[in-house]
Coordinates of C-alpha atoms in Angstrom, one line a residue:
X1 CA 86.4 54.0 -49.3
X2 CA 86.7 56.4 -46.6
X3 CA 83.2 58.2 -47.5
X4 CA 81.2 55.1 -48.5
X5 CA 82.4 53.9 -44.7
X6 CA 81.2 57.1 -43.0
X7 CA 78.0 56.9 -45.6
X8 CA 77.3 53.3 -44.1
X9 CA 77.2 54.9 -40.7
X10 CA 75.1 57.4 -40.7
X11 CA 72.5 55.8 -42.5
X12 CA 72.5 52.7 -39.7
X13 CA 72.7 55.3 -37.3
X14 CA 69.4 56.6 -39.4
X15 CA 67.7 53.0 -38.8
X16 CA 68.7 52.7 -35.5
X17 CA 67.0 56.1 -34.4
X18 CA 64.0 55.1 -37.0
X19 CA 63.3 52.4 -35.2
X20 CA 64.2 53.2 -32.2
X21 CA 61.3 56.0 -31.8
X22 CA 58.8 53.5 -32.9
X23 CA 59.8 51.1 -30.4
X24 CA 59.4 54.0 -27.7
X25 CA 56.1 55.1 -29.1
X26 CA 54.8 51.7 -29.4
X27 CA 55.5 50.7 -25.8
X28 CA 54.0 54.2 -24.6
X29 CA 50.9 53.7 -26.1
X30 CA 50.4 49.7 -24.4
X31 CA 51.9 50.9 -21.0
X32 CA 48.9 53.5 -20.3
X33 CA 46.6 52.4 -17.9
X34 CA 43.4 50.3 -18.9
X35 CA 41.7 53.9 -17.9
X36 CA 42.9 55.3 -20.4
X37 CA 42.9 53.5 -23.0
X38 CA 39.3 52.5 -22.5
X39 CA 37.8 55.8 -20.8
X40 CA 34.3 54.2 -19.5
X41 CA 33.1 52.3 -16.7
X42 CA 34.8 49.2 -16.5
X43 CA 32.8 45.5 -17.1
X44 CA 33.6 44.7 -13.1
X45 CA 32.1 41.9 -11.2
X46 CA 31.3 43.0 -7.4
X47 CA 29.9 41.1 -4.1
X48 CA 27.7 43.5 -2.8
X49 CA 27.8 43.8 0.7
X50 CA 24.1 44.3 1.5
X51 CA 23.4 40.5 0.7
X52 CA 26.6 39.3 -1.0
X53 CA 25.2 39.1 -4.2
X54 CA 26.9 39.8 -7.8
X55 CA 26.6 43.6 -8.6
X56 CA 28.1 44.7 -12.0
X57 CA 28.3 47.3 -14.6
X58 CA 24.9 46.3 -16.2
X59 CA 23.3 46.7 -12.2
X60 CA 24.0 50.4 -12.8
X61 CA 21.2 52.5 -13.3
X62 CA 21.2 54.0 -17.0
X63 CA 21.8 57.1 -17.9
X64 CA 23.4 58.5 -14.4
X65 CA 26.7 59.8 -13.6
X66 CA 28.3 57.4 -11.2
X67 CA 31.0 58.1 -8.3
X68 CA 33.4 55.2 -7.9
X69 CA 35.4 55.0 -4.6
X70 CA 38.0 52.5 -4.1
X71 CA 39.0 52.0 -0.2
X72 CA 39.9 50.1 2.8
X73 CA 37.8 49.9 5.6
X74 CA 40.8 50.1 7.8
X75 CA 42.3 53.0 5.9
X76 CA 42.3 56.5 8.4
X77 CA 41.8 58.6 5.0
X78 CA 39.0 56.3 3.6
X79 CA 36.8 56.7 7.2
X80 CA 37.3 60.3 7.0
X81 CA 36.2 60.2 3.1
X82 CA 33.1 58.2 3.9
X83 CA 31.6 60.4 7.0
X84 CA 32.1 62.8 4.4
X85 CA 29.9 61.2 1.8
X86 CA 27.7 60.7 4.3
X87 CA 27.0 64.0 5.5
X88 CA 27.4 65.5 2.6
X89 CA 24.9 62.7 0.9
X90 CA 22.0 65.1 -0.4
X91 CA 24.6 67.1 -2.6
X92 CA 25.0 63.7 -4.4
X93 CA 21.1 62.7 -4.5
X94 CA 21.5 62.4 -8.6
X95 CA 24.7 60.5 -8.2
X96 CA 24.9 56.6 -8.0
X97 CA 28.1 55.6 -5.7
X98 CA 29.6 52.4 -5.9
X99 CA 32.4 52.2 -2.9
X100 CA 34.7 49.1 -3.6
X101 CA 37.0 47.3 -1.3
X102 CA 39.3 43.9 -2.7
X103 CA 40.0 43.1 1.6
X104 CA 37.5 40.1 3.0
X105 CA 33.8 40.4 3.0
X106 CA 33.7 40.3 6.9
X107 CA 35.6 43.3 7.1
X108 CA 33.8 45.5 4.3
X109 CA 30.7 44.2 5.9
X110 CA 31.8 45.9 9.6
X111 CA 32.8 49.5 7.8
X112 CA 28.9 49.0 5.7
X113 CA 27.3 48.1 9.3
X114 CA 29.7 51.0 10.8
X115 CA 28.7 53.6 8.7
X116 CA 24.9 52.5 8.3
X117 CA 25.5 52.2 4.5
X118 CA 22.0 50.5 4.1
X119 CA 20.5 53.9 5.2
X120 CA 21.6 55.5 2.0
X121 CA 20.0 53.9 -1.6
X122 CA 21.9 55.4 -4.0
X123 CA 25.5 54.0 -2.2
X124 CA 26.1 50.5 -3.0
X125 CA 29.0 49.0 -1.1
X126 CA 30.7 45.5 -2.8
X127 CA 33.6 43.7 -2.4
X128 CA 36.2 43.3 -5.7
X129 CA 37.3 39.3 -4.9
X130 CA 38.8 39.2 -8.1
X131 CA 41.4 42.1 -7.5
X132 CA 40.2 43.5 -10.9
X133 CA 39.2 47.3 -10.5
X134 CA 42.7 47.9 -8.7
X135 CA 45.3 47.0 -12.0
X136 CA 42.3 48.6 -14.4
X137 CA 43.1 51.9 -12.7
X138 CA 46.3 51.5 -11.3
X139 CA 45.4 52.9 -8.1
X140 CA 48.4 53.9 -5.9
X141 CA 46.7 55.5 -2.9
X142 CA 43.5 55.4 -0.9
X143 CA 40.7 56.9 -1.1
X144 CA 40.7 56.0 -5.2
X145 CA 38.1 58.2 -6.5
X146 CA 36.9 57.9 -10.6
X147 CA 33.8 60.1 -11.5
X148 CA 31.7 58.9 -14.6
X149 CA 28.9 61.1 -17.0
X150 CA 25.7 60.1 -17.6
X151 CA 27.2 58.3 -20.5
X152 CA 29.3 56.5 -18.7
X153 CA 32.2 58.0 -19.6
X154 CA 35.2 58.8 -17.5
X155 CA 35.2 62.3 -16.5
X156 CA 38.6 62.3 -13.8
X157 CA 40.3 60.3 -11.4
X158 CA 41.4 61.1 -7.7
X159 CA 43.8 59.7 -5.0
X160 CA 43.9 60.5 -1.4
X161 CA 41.3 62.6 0.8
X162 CA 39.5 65.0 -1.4
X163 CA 36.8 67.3 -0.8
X164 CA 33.1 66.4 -1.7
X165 CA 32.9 70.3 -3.7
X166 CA 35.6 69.3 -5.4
X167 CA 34.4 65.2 -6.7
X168 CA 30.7 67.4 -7.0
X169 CA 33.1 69.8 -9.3
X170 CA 34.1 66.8 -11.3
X171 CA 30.1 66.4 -12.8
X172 CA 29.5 70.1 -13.2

């Protein structure tokens, strides 16, 4: 009795640990971000701040690597990111840039008229209304920086201030 008892145990104890590293595998797999699991440019829906029309993934030019900065126009970091870009704008002449802001269209329309984002083509500033770019890469810090091959594919992401040698790195 004693043995078929102890026998009973360990192989629940078997099932439990079974099971249990599936569970923990399964919920691993759905908790990465949306990034990750789907490494390409996402299918966003932006207002683009030059004329507040709809700018999306199929706007993009084909077959160019693309820079994608999340910010704030009243973010210290994100300023100091952008006069970056900005001076540094030639180093990125084969690179389309897509800078996104979620906060209201007046403000993202100040920090495009502030930095004289109209002056520079390949930079399109929009605004994400629909909160969706933020969740998709689960962006914890500003400056949010994702870098994309020709292919579209997702080459690295970046948080905080970062140099422009290093984001150029990131397409080399």
């Amino acid at each position: 009795m004693y043995k078929l008892s102890f026998l009973k145990k360990i192989i629940f104890f078997i099932i439990v640990i079974c099971t249990s590293a599936v569970s923990f595998g399964q919920a691993t797999a759905d908790s990465l971000p949306l990034y990750q699991r789907f490494p390409f440019i996402p299918p966003f829906k932006l207002d683009n701040a030059k004329d507040s029309t709809k700018f999306s993934k199929e706007d993009l030019k084909k077959k160019t690597p693309m820079l994608l900065i999340m910010f704030s126009p009243d973010c210290e970091h994100c300023q100091h990111e952008t006069k970056e870009l900005i001076a540094n704008i030639e180093k990125f002449k084969k690179i389309q840039i897509v800078m996104a802001t979620w906060l209201p269209y007046d403000e993202m329309k100040a920090f495009y008229n502030t930095y004289k984002i109209a002056d520079y083509p390949q930079i399109t500033m929009a605004r994400d209304a629909s909160f969706f770019l933020p969740p998709w890469f689960k962006v914890r810090s500003l400056p949010f920086i994702a870098t994309f091959n020709k292919k579209g594919n997702l080459i690295t992401t970046l948080e905080g201030s970062v140099s422009m040698d290093k984001i150029l790195e990131t397409f080399k």
